[in-house]
Coordinates of C-alpha atoms and ligand atoms in Angstrom, one line a residue:
M15 CA 38.4 102.4 -15.1
N16 CA 42.1 102.1 -14.4
I17 CA 43.1 99.1 -12.3
K18 CA 46.9 99.3 -12.6
G19 CA 49.2 101.4 -14.8
K20 CA 48.3 100.7 -18.4
V21 CA 45.7 98.0 -17.5
H22 CA 42.0 99.1 -17.5
Y23 CA 38.7 97.4 -16.6
V24 CA 36.1 97.7 -19.4
G25 CA 33.7 95.1 -18.2
V26 CA 29.9 95.5 -17.7
N27 CA 27.2 94.5 -15.2
D28 CA 24.2 92.3 -16.0
R29 CA 21.5 93.0 -13.5
V30 CA 18.7 91.8 -15.8
K31 CA 19.4 88.1 -16.5
H32 CA 17.4 85.9 -14.1
R33 CA 19.4 82.8 -14.6
F34 CA 23.0 82.4 -15.7
E35 CA 23.4 79.9 -18.5
G36 CA 19.6 79.7 -18.3
L37 CA 20.0 77.7 -15.1
W38 CA 21.6 79.5 -12.1
F39 CA 19.7 82.1 -10.2
L40 CA 21.3 85.6 -10.0
P41 CA 20.0 87.5 -7.0
M42 CA 23.1 89.8 -7.0
G43 CA 23.5 90.0 -10.8
V44 CA 26.8 89.1 -12.5
S45 CA 29.6 91.0 -14.2
Y46 CA 31.2 90.2 -17.5
N47 CA 34.8 91.4 -17.0
S48 CA 37.0 92.5 -19.9
Y49 CA 40.4 94.2 -19.7
L50 CA 42.2 96.6 -21.9
I51 CA 46.0 97.0 -21.9
D52 CA 46.8 100.3 -23.3
D53 CA 50.5 99.7 -24.2
E54 CA 52.6 100.3 -27.4
K55 CA 50.4 97.6 -28.7
V56 CA 46.8 97.6 -27.5
A57 CA 45.4 94.3 -26.2
L58 CA 41.8 93.5 -25.2
V59 CA 41.5 90.5 -22.9
D60 CA 38.2 88.7 -23.4
T61 CA 34.9 90.5 -24.4
V62 CA 31.4 90.7 -22.9
D63 CA 27.9 89.4 -23.6
V64 CA 26.9 90.9 -27.0
A65 CA 23.8 92.4 -25.4
F66 CA 26.1 95.0 -23.7
F67 CA 28.2 95.9 -26.8
A68 CA 27.2 99.5 -27.1
E69 CA 28.2 100.2 -23.5
Y70 CA 31.3 98.1 -23.9
L71 CA 32.5 100.0 -27.0
E72 CA 32.0 103.3 -25.1
K73 CA 34.2 102.1 -22.3
I74 CA 36.9 101.0 -24.7
R75 CA 36.8 104.3 -26.5
E76 CA 37.1 106.2 -23.2
V77 CA 40.5 104.5 -22.7
I78 CA 42.0 104.4 -26.2
G79 CA 40.0 107.1 -28.1
D80 CA 40.5 106.4 -31.8
R81 CA 43.5 104.2 -31.5
P82 CA 43.1 100.7 -33.0
I83 CA 43.1 97.5 -31.0
D84 CA 46.0 95.3 -32.0
Y85 CA 45.1 92.0 -30.2
L86 CA 42.0 90.4 -28.8
V87 CA 43.2 87.7 -26.4
I88 CA 40.5 85.0 -26.0
N89 CA 40.9 83.0 -22.8
H90 CA 37.4 81.4 -23.0
M91 CA 34.8 81.0 -25.7
E92 CA 31.6 80.7 -23.7
P93 CA 29.4 83.4 -25.2
D94 CA 29.2 85.5 -22.0
H95 CA 32.8 86.4 -22.9
S96 CA 33.1 85.7 -26.6
G97 CA 29.8 87.2 -27.7
S98 CA 31.3 90.5 -28.8
I99 CA 34.1 89.0 -31.0
S100 CA 32.4 89.6 -34.3
L101 CA 31.4 93.2 -33.4
I102 CA 34.9 94.0 -32.1
R103 CA 36.3 92.7 -35.5
K104 CA 33.7 94.9 -37.3
Y105 CA 34.7 98.0 -35.3
Y106 CA 38.4 97.2 -35.3
P107 CA 39.1 95.4 -38.6
G108 CA 42.8 95.2 -38.0
V109 CA 42.5 93.3 -34.7
R110 CA 44.3 90.0 -34.5
L111 CA 42.7 87.3 -32.4
V112 CA 44.9 85.4 -30.0
G113 CA 43.9 81.9 -28.9
N114 CA 44.8 78.3 -29.0
R115 CA 43.8 75.7 -31.6
K116 CA 40.6 74.8 -29.9
T117 CA 39.7 78.5 -29.5
F118 CA 39.8 79.0 -33.2
E119 CA 37.7 76.0 -34.0
M120 CA 35.0 77.6 -31.7
V121 CA 35.4 81.1 -33.2
Q122 CA 34.6 79.5 -36.5
G123 CA 31.8 77.3 -35.1
F124 CA 30.0 79.9 -33.0
Y125 CA 30.5 83.0 -35.2
G126 CA 31.5 81.8 -38.6
E127 CA 34.6 84.0 -38.3
P128 CA 37.4 82.8 -40.6
T129 CA 40.8 82.7 -39.1
G130 CA 42.7 85.6 -40.8
D131 CA 45.9 87.2 -39.6
D132 CA 45.3 85.7 -36.2
I133 CA 47.8 84.3 -33.7
M134 CA 47.6 80.7 -32.5
V135 CA 49.4 80.1 -29.3
A136 CA 50.5 77.0 -27.4
E137 CA 51.6 76.5 -23.8
G138 CA 54.2 79.0 -22.7
D139 CA 54.1 81.2 -25.8
E140 CA 54.5 84.9 -25.2
L141 CA 53.1 88.1 -26.7
P142 CA 55.1 91.4 -26.2
L143 CA 53.0 94.5 -26.0
G144 CA 55.7 97.0 -25.2
H145 CA 56.0 97.5 -21.4
H146 CA 53.8 94.4 -20.8
R147 CA 54.5 90.9 -21.9
L148 CA 51.8 88.2 -21.8
R149 CA 52.5 84.5 -21.5
F150 CA 49.8 81.9 -22.2
H151 CA 49.1 78.8 -20.2
L152 CA 46.5 76.2 -21.4
A153 CA 44.0 75.2 -18.7
P154 CA 41.7 72.8 -20.5
M155 CA 38.3 72.0 -19.0
L156 CA 38.3 75.0 -16.8
H157 CA 35.5 74.6 -17.7
W158 CA 35.6 74.2 -21.5
P159 CA 38.2 72.4 -23.6
E160 CA 39.7 75.7 -25.0
T161 CA 40.1 77.5 -21.7
M162 CA 43.5 79.1 -21.1
V163 CA 44.9 81.9 -18.9
S164 CA 47.2 84.8 -19.7
Y165 CA 49.9 86.0 -17.4
D166 CA 51.3 89.5 -17.5
Q167 CA 55.0 89.1 -16.5
T168 CA 55.4 92.8 -16.0
D169 CA 52.8 93.5 -13.4
K170 CA 52.3 89.9 -12.3
I171 CA 48.6 89.9 -13.3
L172 CA 46.8 86.7 -14.0
F173 CA 44.0 87.1 -16.5
S174 CA 42.3 83.9 -15.4
G175 CA 39.1 83.5 -17.4
D176 CA 36.3 82.0 -15.3
A177 CA 38.8 80.7 -12.7
F178 CA 38.6 82.6 -9.4
G179 CA 35.4 84.2 -10.6
C180 CA 32.1 84.6 -8.8
F181 CA 28.5 85.6 -9.2
G182 CA 27.6 89.2 -8.2
A183 CA 27.6 92.4 -10.2
L184 CA 30.2 95.0 -9.3
N185 CA 28.8 97.9 -7.3
G186 CA 30.9 100.9 -8.3
A187 CA 34.4 99.6 -7.4
V188 CA 36.3 96.8 -9.2
L189 CA 39.3 96.2 -7.0
D190 CA 38.9 94.1 -3.8
T191 CA 40.7 96.9 -1.8
Q192 CA 38.0 99.4 -2.6
M193 CA 34.9 97.4 -1.6
N194 CA 33.4 95.1 1.1
T195 CA 34.1 91.7 -0.5
E196 CA 32.2 89.7 2.1
P197 CA 29.0 89.3 -0.1
Y198 CA 31.1 87.8 -2.9
W199 CA 32.7 84.9 -1.0
P200 CA 29.4 82.8 -0.7
E201 CA 28.8 83.8 -4.4
M202 CA 32.2 82.3 -5.3
E203 CA 31.2 79.0 -3.6
R204 CA 27.9 79.0 -5.4
Y205 CA 29.6 79.8 -8.7
F206 CA 32.1 77.0 -8.2
A207 CA 29.4 74.5 -7.2
S208 CA 27.3 75.4 -10.2
I209 CA 29.8 76.0 -13.0
L210 CA 33.0 74.2 -12.0
G211 CA 31.7 71.5 -9.7
K212 CA 32.0 68.8 -12.4
F213 CA 35.6 69.9 -13.1
C214 CA 37.4 69.6 -9.8
A215 CA 40.2 67.5 -11.2
P216 CA 41.1 70.0 -14.0
V217 CA 40.9 72.9 -11.4
R218 CA 43.4 71.0 -9.3
T219 CA 45.7 70.5 -12.3
A220 CA 45.5 74.1 -13.2
L221 CA 46.2 75.2 -9.7
Q222 CA 49.3 73.0 -9.6
K223 CA 50.4 74.4 -13.0
L224 CA 49.9 78.0 -11.9
G225 CA 51.4 77.4 -8.4
G226 CA 54.8 78.5 -9.7
L227 CA 53.6 81.9 -10.8
D228 CA 54.2 85.0 -8.7
I229 CA 50.6 86.4 -8.8
A230 CA 50.0 89.9 -7.5
M231 CA 46.5 90.4 -9.1
I232 CA 43.9 88.1 -10.5
C233 CA 41.6 89.5 -13.2
S234 CA 38.9 86.9 -13.8
T235 CA 36.0 87.2 -16.1
H236 CA 33.4 87.5 -13.2
G237 CA 33.4 89.4 -10.0
P238 CA 36.0 91.6 -8.2
V239 CA 39.6 92.0 -9.3
W240 CA 41.6 90.2 -6.6
T241 CA 44.7 92.0 -5.2
E242 CA 45.2 91.8 -1.4
Q243 CA 42.7 89.0 -1.3
T244 CA 44.3 86.9 -4.0
P245 CA 45.5 84.3 -1.5
R246 CA 41.9 83.9 -0.2
A247 CA 40.5 83.5 -3.8
I248 CA 43.2 80.8 -4.6
E249 CA 42.6 79.1 -1.3
T250 CA 38.8 79.0 -1.9
Y251 CA 39.2 77.3 -5.3
R252 CA 41.8 74.9 -3.8
R253 CA 39.5 73.9 -1.0
L254 CA 36.5 73.5 -3.1
S255 CA 38.3 71.5 -5.8
H256 CA 39.7 69.1 -3.2
G257 CA 36.2 68.6 -1.8
E258 CA 37.3 70.0 1.6
N259 CA 34.1 70.6 3.6
R260 CA 33.2 71.2 7.2
P261 CA 30.9 69.4 9.7
G262 CA 27.3 70.1 8.9
V263 CA 24.2 68.5 7.6
V264 CA 22.1 69.5 4.6
V265 CA 18.7 67.9 4.5
C266 CA 17.2 67.9 1.0
Y267 CA 13.7 66.7 0.4
G268 CA 10.7 66.9 -1.9
S269 CA 7.2 66.4 -0.6
M270 CA 3.7 66.3 -2.1
Y271 CA 1.5 66.1 0.9
G272 CA 3.8 66.6 3.9
N273 CA 4.8 63.1 4.8
T274 CA 8.4 63.3 3.5
Q275 CA 8.6 66.8 4.9
R276 CA 7.8 65.4 8.4
A277 CA 10.5 62.8 7.9
A278 CA 12.9 65.5 6.8
E279 CA 12.2 67.6 9.9
A280 CA 12.8 64.4 12.0
V281 CA 16.1 63.8 10.4
A282 CA 17.2 67.4 11.1
E283 CA 16.0 67.0 14.7
G284 CA 18.1 63.8 15.0
A285 CA 21.2 65.6 13.6
A286 CA 20.7 68.5 16.1
R287 CA 20.4 66.0 19.0
A288 CA 23.8 64.5 17.9
G289 CA 25.3 68.0 18.4
V290 CA 25.5 69.3 14.8
N291 CA 25.2 73.1 14.8
D292 CA 25.1 73.7 11.1
I293 CA 22.0 72.1 9.7
I294 CA 20.3 73.4 6.6
V295 CA 16.9 72.1 5.3
H296 CA 16.0 72.6 1.7
N297 CA 12.6 71.9 0.3
L298 CA 13.7 71.1 -3.3
S299 CA 10.3 72.4 -4.7
V300 CA 11.3 75.8 -3.4
S301 CA 15.1 76.2 -3.0
Q302 CA 17.1 77.2 -6.1
P303 CA 19.5 74.4 -7.2
S304 CA 22.6 76.5 -7.1
F305 CA 22.1 77.4 -3.4
V306 CA 21.4 73.7 -2.6
L307 CA 24.6 72.6 -4.4
A308 CA 26.7 75.3 -2.7
D309 CA 25.5 74.1 0.7
I310 CA 26.3 70.5 -0.2
F311 CA 29.8 71.5 -1.3
R312 CA 30.1 73.4 2.1
Y313 CA 29.1 70.6 4.5
N314 CA 30.1 66.9 4.8
G315 CA 26.6 65.4 5.6
L316 CA 23.7 65.0 3.2
A317 CA 20.3 63.5 3.8
I318 CA 18.1 63.1 0.8
G319 CA 14.4 62.1 0.8
G320 CA 11.4 62.1 -1.4
P321 CA 8.3 60.2 -2.3
T322 CA 7.9 57.7 -5.0
Y323 CA 6.2 59.3 -8.0
N324 CA 5.0 57.7 -11.2
G325 CA 7.0 54.5 -10.5
G326 CA 10.2 56.5 -9.9
L327 CA 11.5 59.2 -7.6
F328 CA 9.8 62.6 -7.1
P329 CA 11.2 64.7 -10.0
V330 CA 12.8 67.6 -8.1
V331 CA 14.7 65.1 -5.9
E332 CA 15.9 63.1 -8.9
D333 CA 17.0 66.4 -10.5
L334 CA 19.3 67.1 -7.6
L335 CA 20.7 63.6 -7.7
K336 CA 21.4 64.0 -11.5
R337 CA 23.3 67.2 -10.7
L338 CA 25.2 65.6 -7.9
A339 CA 26.1 62.5 -10.0
G340 CA 27.7 65.0 -12.5
R341 CA 29.8 66.7 -9.9
E342 CA 32.7 65.7 -7.6
V343 CA 31.0 65.6 -4.2
C344 CA 32.2 62.3 -2.9
H345 CA 33.6 63.4 0.5
H346 CA 30.2 63.2 2.1
H347 CA 28.2 61.0 4.5
L348 CA 24.8 60.2 3.0
A349 CA 21.5 59.2 4.6
C350 CA 18.3 58.6 2.6
F351 CA 14.6 58.3 3.2
G352 CA 11.5 58.0 1.2
G353 CA 7.9 57.0 1.0
F354 CA 5.5 55.3 -1.3
T355 CA 1.8 54.5 -1.6
W356 CA 1.8 51.0 -3.2
S357 CA 5.3 50.3 -4.6
G358 CA 8.5 51.8 -3.2
Q359 CA 11.0 53.3 -5.7
A360 CA 12.4 56.4 -3.9
V361 CA 15.0 54.9 -1.6
K362 CA 16.0 52.4 -4.3
T363 CA 16.6 55.2 -6.8
I364 CA 18.6 57.4 -4.3
T365 CA 20.7 54.3 -3.5
A366 CA 21.3 53.6 -7.2
Y367 CA 22.4 57.2 -7.8
N368 CA 24.9 56.9 -5.0
E369 CA 26.8 54.3 -7.1
K370 CA 27.9 57.4 -9.1
M371 CA 28.1 59.9 -6.3
K372 CA 30.2 57.6 -4.1
M373 CA 29.2 59.1 -0.8
T374 CA 29.5 57.0 2.3
P375 CA 26.1 55.6 3.3
V376 CA 25.1 56.1 6.9
G377 CA 22.5 54.2 9.0
C378 CA 19.5 52.3 7.6
P379 CA 17.4 54.1 5.0
V380 CA 14.0 55.0 6.3
E381 CA 11.1 53.9 4.1
W382 CA 7.4 54.0 4.8
K383 CA 4.2 53.0 3.1
Q384 CA 1.6 55.8 2.8
G385 CA 1.6 58.0 6.0
T386 CA 4.6 58.7 8.3
G387 CA 3.5 57.5 11.7
A388 CA 5.2 57.9 15.0
G389 CA 7.4 54.8 14.4
T390 CA 8.7 56.1 11.0
L391 CA 9.5 59.5 12.5
A392 CA 11.4 57.9 15.4
Q393 CA 13.4 55.9 12.8
A394 CA 14.0 59.2 10.9
R395 CA 15.3 60.8 14.1
K396 CA 17.6 57.9 14.6
L397 CA 18.9 58.2 11.0
G398 CA 19.5 61.9 11.6
E399 CA 21.4 61.1 14.8
A400 CA 23.6 58.6 13.0
L401 CA 24.3 61.1 10.3
G402 CA 25.1 63.8 12.9
R403 CA 27.6 61.5 14.7
A404 CA 29.2 60.6 11.4
V405 CA 29.8 64.2 10.3
L406 CA 31.2 65.1 13.7
D407 CA 33.6 62.2 13.7
G408 CA 35.6 63.7 10.9
T409 CA 35.4 66.3 8.1
A410 CA 36.5 63.8 5.4
C411 CA 35.0 60.4 4.7
Ligands
FEO692 FE1 31.8 83.0 -17.7 FE2 32.3 79.8 -18.8 O1 31.8 81.6 -19.0

């Protein structure tokens, strides 16, 4: 599929995998994007998951027939993109891999591929292809240590690796101008929260570094190719990496027998009384973590509650806290609540996690022994009201 001049899309759709990285739910599937530049020298930019190699090879041959591939540019080594390196080398024995020092350590480590006549690049190095000329920029921890981007100076195309990518398979078209992109924007936020949420600082550094480039098109490794909507894709990543959120409350709870659930409903009622319109309630035993994380990145208020369980916190609630502690989500107001039967640990544990999360605590935590009576629910409503007022006072803490 031609996307501009000599540049072709040869990526594939995965509509089978349930969870990306074994973790993140994929209701719209995911695409593994790869690009072929059919110039005097032929360059392939990234590969695809090896499970799709037969289809991938067909797509490559549709473009270049029996011509050899001269270069395989490796922007990222996670196996959804590097998985076909060994087979590409087998089918195109003259291909020269192009990557940085860390790339080649991983090529050897993952695939046992020796470095042959390959090309090791550093920041700013260039690769002429004929009409096109690629320049390489290192973008470490976006989201692996070896990640880099390749900029085509001729057509101003940024081959960005995972950056500016999103979940969602491509349904026929590849270019943003040829599709309704609306379903992909929430999937970009969910992708960011799940995959890049820990690496906000490196994303900010990369955005600053790339800020001087004249970018007409972004070819990432997942999701649509951005042309007219390039500014929106860049702005979305900028906003998320700076922790910019909007007023709203996400109530996350786990509940065994309904007491914490009643408290969660009361917190939500309180936030609504305070005038908050965007309130989302997640039962963590039901909601998928990536959707919960995306909502937490989106809004500036968070309420977390759970019962004490086996002398600690209810596992699904602790799981969320672990995920949050490993991400940059500090621009939030936090309210917490939790129950116990004989020895309270829930609120203590949530509070301890907040030492890492660094959210701004709001109100008095609501804690109850055994059942949630009318008094506890009134306190939970008050807590929700306090959280609601805090989130409406300002979008940043
Ligand atoms: Fe799409 Fe980090 O791999």
